[in-house]
Coordinates of C-alpha atoms in Angstrom, one line a residue:
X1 CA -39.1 -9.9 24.6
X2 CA -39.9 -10.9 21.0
X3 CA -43.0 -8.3 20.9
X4 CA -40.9 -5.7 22.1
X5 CA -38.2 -6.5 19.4
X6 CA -40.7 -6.4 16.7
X7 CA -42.2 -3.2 18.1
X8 CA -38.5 -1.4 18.3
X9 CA -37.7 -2.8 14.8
X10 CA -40.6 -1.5 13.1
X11 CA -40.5 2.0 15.1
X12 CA -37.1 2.2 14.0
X13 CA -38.0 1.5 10.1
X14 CA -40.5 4.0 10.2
X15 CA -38.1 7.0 11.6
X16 CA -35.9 6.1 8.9
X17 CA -38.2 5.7 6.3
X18 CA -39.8 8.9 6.9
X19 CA -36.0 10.6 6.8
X20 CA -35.4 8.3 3.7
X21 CA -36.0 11.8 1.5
X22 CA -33.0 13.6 3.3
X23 CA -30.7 11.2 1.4
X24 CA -31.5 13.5 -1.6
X25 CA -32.7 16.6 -0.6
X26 CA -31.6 16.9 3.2
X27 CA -28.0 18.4 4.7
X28 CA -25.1 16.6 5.8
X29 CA -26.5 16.5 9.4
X30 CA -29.9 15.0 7.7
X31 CA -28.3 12.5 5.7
X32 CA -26.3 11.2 8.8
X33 CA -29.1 11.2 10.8
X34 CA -31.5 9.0 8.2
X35 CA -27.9 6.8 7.8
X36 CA -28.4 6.2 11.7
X37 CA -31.6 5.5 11.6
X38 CA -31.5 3.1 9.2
X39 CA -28.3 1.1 10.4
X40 CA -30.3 1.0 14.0
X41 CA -33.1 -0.3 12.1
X42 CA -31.3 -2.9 10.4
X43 CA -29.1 -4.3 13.7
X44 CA -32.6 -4.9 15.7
X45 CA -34.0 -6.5 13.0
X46 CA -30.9 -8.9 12.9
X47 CA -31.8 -9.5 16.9
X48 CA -35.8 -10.5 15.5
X49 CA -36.0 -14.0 16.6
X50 CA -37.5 -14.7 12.8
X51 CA -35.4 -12.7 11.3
X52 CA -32.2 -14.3 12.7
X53 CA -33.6 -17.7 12.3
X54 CA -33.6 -17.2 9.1
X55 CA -30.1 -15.2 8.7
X56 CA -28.8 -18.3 10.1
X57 CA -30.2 -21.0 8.2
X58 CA -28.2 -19.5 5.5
X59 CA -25.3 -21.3 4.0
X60 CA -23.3 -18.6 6.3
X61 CA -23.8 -19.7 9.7
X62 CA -24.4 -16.7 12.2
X63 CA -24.7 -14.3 9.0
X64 CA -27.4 -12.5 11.6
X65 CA -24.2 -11.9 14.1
X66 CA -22.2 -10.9 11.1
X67 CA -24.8 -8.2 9.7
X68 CA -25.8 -7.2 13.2
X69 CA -22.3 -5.8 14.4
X70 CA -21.4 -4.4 10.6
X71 CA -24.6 -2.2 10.4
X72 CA -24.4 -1.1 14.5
X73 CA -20.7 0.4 13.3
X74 CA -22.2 2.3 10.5
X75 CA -24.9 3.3 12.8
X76 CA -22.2 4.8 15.5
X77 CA -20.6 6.1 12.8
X78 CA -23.5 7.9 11.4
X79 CA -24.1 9.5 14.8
X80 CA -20.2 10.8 15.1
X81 CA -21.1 12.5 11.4
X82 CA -24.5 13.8 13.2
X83 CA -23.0 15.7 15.8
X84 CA -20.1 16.7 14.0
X85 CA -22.2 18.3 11.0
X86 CA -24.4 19.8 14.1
X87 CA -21.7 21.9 15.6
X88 CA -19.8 22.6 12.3
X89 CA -16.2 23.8 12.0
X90 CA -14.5 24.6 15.2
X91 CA -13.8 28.2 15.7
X92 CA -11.5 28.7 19.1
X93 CA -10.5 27.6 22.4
X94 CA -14.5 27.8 23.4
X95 CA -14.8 25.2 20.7
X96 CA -11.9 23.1 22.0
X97 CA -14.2 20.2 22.9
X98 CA -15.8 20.0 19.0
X99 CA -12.5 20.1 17.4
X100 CA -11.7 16.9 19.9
X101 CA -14.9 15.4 18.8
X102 CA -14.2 15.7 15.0
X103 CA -10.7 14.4 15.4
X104 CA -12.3 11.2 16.7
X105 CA -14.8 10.9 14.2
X106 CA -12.2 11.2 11.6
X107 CA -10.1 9.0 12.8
X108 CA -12.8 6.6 13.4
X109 CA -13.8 7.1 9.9
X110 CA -10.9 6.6 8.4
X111 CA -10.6 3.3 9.8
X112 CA -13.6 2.3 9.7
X113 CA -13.4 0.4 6.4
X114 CA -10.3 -1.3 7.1
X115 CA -11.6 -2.2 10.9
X116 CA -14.7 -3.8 8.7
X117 CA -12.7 -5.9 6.0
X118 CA -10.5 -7.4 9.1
X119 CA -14.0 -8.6 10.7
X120 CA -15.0 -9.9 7.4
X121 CA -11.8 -11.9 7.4
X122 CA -11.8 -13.3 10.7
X123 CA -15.5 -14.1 10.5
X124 CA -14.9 -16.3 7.8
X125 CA -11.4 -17.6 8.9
X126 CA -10.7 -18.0 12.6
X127 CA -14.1 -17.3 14.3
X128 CA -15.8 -20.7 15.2
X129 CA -18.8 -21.0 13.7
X130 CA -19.1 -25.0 13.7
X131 CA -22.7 -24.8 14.9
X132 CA -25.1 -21.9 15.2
X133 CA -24.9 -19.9 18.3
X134 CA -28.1 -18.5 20.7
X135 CA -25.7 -15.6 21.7
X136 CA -22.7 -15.1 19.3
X137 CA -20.7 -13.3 21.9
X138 CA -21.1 -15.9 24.3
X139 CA -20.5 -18.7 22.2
X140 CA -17.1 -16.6 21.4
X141 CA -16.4 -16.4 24.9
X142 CA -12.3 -17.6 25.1
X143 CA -11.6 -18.2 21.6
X144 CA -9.3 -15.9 20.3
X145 CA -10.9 -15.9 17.1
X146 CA -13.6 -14.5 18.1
X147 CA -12.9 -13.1 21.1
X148 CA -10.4 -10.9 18.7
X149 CA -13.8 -9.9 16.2
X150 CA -15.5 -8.5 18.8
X151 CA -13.1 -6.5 20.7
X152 CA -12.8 -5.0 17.0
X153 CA -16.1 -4.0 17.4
X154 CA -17.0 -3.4 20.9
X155 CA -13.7 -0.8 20.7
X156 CA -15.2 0.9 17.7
X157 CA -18.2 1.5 19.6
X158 CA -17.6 2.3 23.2
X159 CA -15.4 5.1 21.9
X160 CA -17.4 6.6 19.1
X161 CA -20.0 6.4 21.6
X162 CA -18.2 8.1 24.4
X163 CA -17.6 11.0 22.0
X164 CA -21.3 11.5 21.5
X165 CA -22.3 11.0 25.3
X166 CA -19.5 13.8 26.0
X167 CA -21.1 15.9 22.9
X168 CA -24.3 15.9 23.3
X169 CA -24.2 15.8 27.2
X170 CA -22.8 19.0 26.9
X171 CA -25.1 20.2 24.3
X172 CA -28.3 19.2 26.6
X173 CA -26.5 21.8 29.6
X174 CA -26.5 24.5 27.0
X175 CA -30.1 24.0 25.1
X176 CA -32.0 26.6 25.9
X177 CA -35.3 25.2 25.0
X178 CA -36.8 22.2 27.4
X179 CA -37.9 20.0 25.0
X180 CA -34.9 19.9 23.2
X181 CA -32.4 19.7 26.2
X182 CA -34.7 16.6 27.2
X183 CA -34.0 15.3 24.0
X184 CA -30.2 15.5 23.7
X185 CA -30.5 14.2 27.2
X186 CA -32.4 11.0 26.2
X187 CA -29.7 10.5 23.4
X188 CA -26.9 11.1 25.8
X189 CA -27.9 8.3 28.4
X190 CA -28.3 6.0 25.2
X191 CA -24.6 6.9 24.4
X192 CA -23.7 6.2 28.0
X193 CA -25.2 2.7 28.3
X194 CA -23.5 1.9 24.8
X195 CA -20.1 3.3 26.0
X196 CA -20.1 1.2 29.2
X197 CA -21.8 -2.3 27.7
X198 CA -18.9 -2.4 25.0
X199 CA -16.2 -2.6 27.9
X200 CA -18.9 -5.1 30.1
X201 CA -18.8 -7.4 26.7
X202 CA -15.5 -7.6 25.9
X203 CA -14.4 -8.7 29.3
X204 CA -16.6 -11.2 28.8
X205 CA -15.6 -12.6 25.6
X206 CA -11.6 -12.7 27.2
X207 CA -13.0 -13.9 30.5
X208 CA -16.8 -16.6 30.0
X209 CA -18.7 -15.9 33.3
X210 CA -20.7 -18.5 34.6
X211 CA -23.9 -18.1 33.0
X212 CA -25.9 -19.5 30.3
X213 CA -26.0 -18.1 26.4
X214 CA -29.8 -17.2 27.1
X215 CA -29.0 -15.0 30.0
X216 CA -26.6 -12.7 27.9
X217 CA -28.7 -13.2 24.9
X218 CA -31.5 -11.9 26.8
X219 CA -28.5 -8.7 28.7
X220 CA -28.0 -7.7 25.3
X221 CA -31.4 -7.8 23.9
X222 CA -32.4 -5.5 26.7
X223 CA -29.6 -2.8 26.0
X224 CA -30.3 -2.5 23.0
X225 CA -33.8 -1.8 23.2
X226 CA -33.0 0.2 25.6
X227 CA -30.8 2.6 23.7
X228 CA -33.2 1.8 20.5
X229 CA -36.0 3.7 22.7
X230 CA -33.7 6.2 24.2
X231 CA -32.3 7.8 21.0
X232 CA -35.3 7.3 18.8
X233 CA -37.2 9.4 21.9
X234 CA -34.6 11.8 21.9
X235 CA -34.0 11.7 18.4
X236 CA -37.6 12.7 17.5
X237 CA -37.6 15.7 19.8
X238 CA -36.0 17.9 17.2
X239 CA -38.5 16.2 14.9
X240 CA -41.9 16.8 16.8
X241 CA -40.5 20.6 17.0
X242 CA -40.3 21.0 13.4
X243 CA -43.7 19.1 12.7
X244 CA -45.3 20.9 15.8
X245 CA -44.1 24.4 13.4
X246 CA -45.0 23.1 10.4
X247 CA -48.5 22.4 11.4
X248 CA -48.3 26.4 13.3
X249 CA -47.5 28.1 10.2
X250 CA -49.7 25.7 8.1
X251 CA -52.6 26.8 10.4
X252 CA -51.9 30.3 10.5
X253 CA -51.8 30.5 6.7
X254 CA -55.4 29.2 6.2
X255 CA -56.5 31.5 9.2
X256 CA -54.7 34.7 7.1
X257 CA -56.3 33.3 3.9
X258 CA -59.8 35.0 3.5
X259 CA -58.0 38.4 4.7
X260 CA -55.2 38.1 2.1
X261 CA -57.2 37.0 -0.5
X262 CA -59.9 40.2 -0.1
X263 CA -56.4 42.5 -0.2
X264 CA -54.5 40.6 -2.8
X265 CA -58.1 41.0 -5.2
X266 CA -58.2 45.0 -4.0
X267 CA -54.7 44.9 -5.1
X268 CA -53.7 42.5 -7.3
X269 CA -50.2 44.4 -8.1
X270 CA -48.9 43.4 -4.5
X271 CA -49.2 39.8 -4.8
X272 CA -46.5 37.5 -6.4
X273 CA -49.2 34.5 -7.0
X274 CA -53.3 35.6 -7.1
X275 CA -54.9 33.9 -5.2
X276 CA -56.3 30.2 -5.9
X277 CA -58.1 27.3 -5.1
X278 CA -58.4 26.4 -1.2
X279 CA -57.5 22.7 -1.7
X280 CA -55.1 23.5 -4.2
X281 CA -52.9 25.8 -1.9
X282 CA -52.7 23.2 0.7
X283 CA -51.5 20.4 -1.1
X284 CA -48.4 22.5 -2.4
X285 CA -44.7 21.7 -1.3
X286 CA -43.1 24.8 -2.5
X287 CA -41.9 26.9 -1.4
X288 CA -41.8 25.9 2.0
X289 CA -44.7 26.7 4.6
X290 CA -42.4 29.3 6.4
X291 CA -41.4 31.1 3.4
X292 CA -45.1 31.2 2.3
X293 CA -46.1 32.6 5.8
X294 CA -43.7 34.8 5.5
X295 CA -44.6 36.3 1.4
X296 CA -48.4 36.0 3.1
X297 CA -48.1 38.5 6.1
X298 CA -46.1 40.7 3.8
X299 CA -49.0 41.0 1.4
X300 CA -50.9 41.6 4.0
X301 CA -49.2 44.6 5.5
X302 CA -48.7 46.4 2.6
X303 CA -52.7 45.7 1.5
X304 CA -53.1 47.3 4.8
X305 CA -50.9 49.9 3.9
X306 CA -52.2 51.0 0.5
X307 CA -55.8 50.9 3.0
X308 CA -54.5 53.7 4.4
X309 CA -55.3 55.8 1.8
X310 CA -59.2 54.8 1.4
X311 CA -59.1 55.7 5.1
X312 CA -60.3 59.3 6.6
X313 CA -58.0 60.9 9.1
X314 CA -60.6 60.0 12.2
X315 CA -61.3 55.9 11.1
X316 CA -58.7 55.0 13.6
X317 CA -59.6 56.7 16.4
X318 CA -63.4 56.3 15.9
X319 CA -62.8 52.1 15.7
X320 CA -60.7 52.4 18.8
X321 CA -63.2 53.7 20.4
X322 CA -65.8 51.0 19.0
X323 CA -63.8 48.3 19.9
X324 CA -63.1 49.6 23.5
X325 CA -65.8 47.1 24.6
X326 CA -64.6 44.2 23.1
X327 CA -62.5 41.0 24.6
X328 CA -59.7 42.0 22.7
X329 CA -59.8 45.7 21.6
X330 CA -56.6 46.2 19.9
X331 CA -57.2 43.2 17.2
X332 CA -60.6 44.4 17.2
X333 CA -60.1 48.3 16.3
X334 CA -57.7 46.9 13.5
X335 CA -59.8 44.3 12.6
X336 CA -62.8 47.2 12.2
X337 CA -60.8 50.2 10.5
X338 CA -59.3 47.2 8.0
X339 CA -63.2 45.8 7.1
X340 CA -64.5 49.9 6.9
X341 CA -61.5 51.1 4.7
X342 CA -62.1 47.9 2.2
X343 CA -65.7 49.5 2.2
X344 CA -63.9 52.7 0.9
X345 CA -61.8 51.0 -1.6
X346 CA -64.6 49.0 -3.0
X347 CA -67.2 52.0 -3.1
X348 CA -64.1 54.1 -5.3
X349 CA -62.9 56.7 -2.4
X350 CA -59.4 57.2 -2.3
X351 CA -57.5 60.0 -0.5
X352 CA -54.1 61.6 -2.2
X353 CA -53.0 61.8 1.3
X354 CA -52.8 58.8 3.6
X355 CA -54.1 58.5 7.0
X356 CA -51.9 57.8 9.4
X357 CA -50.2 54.6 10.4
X358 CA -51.9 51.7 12.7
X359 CA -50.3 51.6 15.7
X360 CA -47.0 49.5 16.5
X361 CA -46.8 46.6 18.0
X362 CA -43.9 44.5 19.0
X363 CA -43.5 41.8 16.9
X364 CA -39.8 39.9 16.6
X365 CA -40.7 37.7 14.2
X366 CA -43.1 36.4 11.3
X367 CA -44.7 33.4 13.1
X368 CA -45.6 36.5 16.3
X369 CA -47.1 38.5 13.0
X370 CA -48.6 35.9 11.7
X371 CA -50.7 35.1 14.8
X372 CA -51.7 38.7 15.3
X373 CA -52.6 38.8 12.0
X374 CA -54.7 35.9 12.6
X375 CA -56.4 37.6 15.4
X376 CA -57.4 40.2 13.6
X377 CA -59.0 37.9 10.5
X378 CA -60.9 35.7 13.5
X379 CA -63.1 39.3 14.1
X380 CA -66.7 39.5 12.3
X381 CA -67.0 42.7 11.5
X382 CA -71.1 43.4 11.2
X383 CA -71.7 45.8 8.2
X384 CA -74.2 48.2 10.4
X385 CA -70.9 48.4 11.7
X386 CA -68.8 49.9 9.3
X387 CA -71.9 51.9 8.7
X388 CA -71.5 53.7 11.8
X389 CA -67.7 54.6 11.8
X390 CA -68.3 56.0 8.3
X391 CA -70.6 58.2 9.7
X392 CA -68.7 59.5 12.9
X393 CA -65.3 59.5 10.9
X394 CA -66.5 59.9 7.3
X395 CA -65.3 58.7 4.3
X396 CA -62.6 59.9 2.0
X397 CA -63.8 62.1 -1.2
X398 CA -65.1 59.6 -4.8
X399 CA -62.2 58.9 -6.8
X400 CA -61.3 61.5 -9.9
X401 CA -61.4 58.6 -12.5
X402 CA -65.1 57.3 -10.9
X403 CA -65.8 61.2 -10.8
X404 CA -64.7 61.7 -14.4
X405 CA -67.0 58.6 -15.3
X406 CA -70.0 59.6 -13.8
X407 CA -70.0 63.0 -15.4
X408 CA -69.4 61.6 -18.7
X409 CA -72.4 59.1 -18.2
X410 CA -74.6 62.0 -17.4
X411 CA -73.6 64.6 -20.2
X412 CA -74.1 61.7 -22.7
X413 CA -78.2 61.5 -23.3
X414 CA -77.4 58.2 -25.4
X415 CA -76.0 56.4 -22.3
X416 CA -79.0 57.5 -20.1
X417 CA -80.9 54.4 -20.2
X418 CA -78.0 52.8 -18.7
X419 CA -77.8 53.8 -16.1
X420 CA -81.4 52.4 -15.4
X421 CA -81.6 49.8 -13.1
X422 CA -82.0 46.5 -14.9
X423 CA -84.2 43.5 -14.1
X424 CA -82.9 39.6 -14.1
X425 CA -83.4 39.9 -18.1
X426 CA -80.6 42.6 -18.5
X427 CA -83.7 44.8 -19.8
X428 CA -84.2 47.8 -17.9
X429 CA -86.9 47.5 -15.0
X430 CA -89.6 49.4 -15.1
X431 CA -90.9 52.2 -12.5

């Protein structure tokens, strides 16, 4: 039991740790969820058999008791803000069931402080606390001192837990995604569990049963692991989504690098940052990886569109028919007319008129571009290649201003000799 406390303890400090940056930068919903976490946290560490031995040898006898049952209130508490900032105002009789939800929380809220000073009081007045208890509940067990502190609490939490149970029971019907309806479902049984125990203890502590403080010590060690486990696993469902994209979009943008950076250099008017250092780019935080992905595969489509004008009428047709062959033809007949109009660009043809379009396809949304995008960047392209559609479909006519500049290089007999080709001294070669 004490390896599994540490283990829950520890787990728990980590999920709030790594949420401890939502306090500043995170949403309402954030900050209550990292407020949570942290109050969880904190009330298993008060049930660490070390930790409480120590709480306890305190000039406050059963100060772990005392600091376990204030930080599981703010904990509940946290998780009535949660799901209360999830679903927002209500907005109708469809909402009926949020508005219910938020009345509790406010009023819970409202008394919450006052509910705590009164524990504080009798905790330090009329609660026994003559020797230090194994179980603190069980040592209450038929004093009304005591008996009167935890019905305080157990009320506070069997009904703000209800209201999540009901909440995000409902929510887990509705989800539409699996993983997340698993998760509200974990979350929801933790609720559950923590709305029934409450009315389990505070029969107890009215009425002792016949058993020893180590058997309840050991009841309520177990629930609460139990519903440590249950909403940290369903907690971290929404997490593991949001890391899973993360890493997605983090991935596609070093798969669309090399192909944006080749456009963003062949035109360096369409991108808002040049392109820079590998390492560099992935060790920034802003913007944000989605916004990034998103500015990339804009680039990127209109590099390809100003391609479309270094691009003869026939490219298209002639690399469809290329890449007819090929696993994947469609990302493969893009992926060739893209790599044999950059040929164009960088030998100076440019047509007035553009070719016409690539062909749609139906993407909904920038992480379905980005991986299509990302296809198309996976294909080599060989150059003999590219050699060969330029020579079914041609190649669009040599710019004016390259035009202009050759004709000025040959009706100038002082510029001649540079047009030699030069040798590795910068001399010009002979032959």
């Amino acid at each position: 039991m004490t390896t599994m406390l540490w283990a829950v303890a520890i787990g728990m400090t980590i999920t709030a740790v790594w949420r401890f940056p939502a306090v500043r930068h995170g949403d309402p919903m954030q900050r209550a969820l990292w407020a949570c976490s942290a109050a969880f946290a904190a009330t298993v560490w008060c049930r660490v058999p070390q930790v409480k031995q120590a709480l306890d040898n305190s000039p406050v006898t059963d100060l772990s008791a005392l600091l376990k049952y204030l930080t599981s209130l703010v904990a509940i508490l946290a998780a009535l803000r949660y799901i209360t900032a999830v679903y927002g105002e209500p907005s109708g009789d469809s909402d009926r069931h949020v508005a219910v939800s938020r009345r509790i929380s406010h009023v819970a809220h409202t008394c919450a402080l006052a509910a705590m000073v009164v524990q504080v009081v009798l905790f330090f007045t009329v609660v026994d606390r003559s020797h230090p208890s194994t179980d603190f509940a069980d040592a209450q067990a038929g004093q009304w001192g005591g008996a009167l502190f935890l019905t305080i609490q157990y009320t506070y939490l069997g009904v703000a837990a209800a209201a999540c149970c009901y909440q995000w029971a409902r929510a887990a019907r509705r989800a539409e995604k699996r993983a997340l309806r698993i998760g509200l479902a974990l979350m929801a049984t933790a609720m559950a569990i923590y709305a029934i125990y409450p009315v389990f203890r505070t029969v107890t502590t009215w009425i002792p049963p016949e058993v020893g403080a180590l058997t309840m010590r050991t009841v309520a060690d177990s629930v609460n692991m139990v519903v440590a486990c249950l909403w940290a696993a369903g907690a971290s469902v929404p997490s593991t989504m949001a890391l899973s994209a993360r890493w997605n979009a983090w991935r596609a943008l070093q798969k669309l690098r090399p192909l944006w950076s080749d456009l963003m250099d062949a035109f360096p008017d369409l991108a808002l940052q040049r392109p820079g250092a590998r390492i560099f780019e992935s060790l920034r935080f802003a913007p944000s990886l989605d916004v990034r992905l998103d500015r990339r595969t804009q680039e990127i489509a209109g590099g390809i569109e100003q391609l479309r004008h270094h691009a003869s009428p026939d490219l298209l047709s002639v690399a469809e028919d290329l890449a007819e062959s090929h696993d994947d033809p469609e990302a493969a007949a893009e992926a060739y007319w893209i790599r044999a109009a950059q040929q164009s660009q960088k030998s100076g043809r440019r047509s007035a008129v553009p070719s016409r379009k690539l062909r749609e396809k139906p993407l909904t949304s920038v992480t379905a571009e980005a991986n299509w995008l990302a296809r198309v960047a996976a294909l080599h392209v060989p150059p003999n290649l590219v050699r060969i559609m330029h020579e079914r479909a041609g190649e669009p006519p040599v710019g004016l201003a390259l035009q202009t500049a050759g004709r000025g290089q040959a009706a100038d007999p002082s510029r001649a000799g540079s047009d030699r080709v030069k040798g590795p001294t910068g001399r010009p070669a002979r032959g």
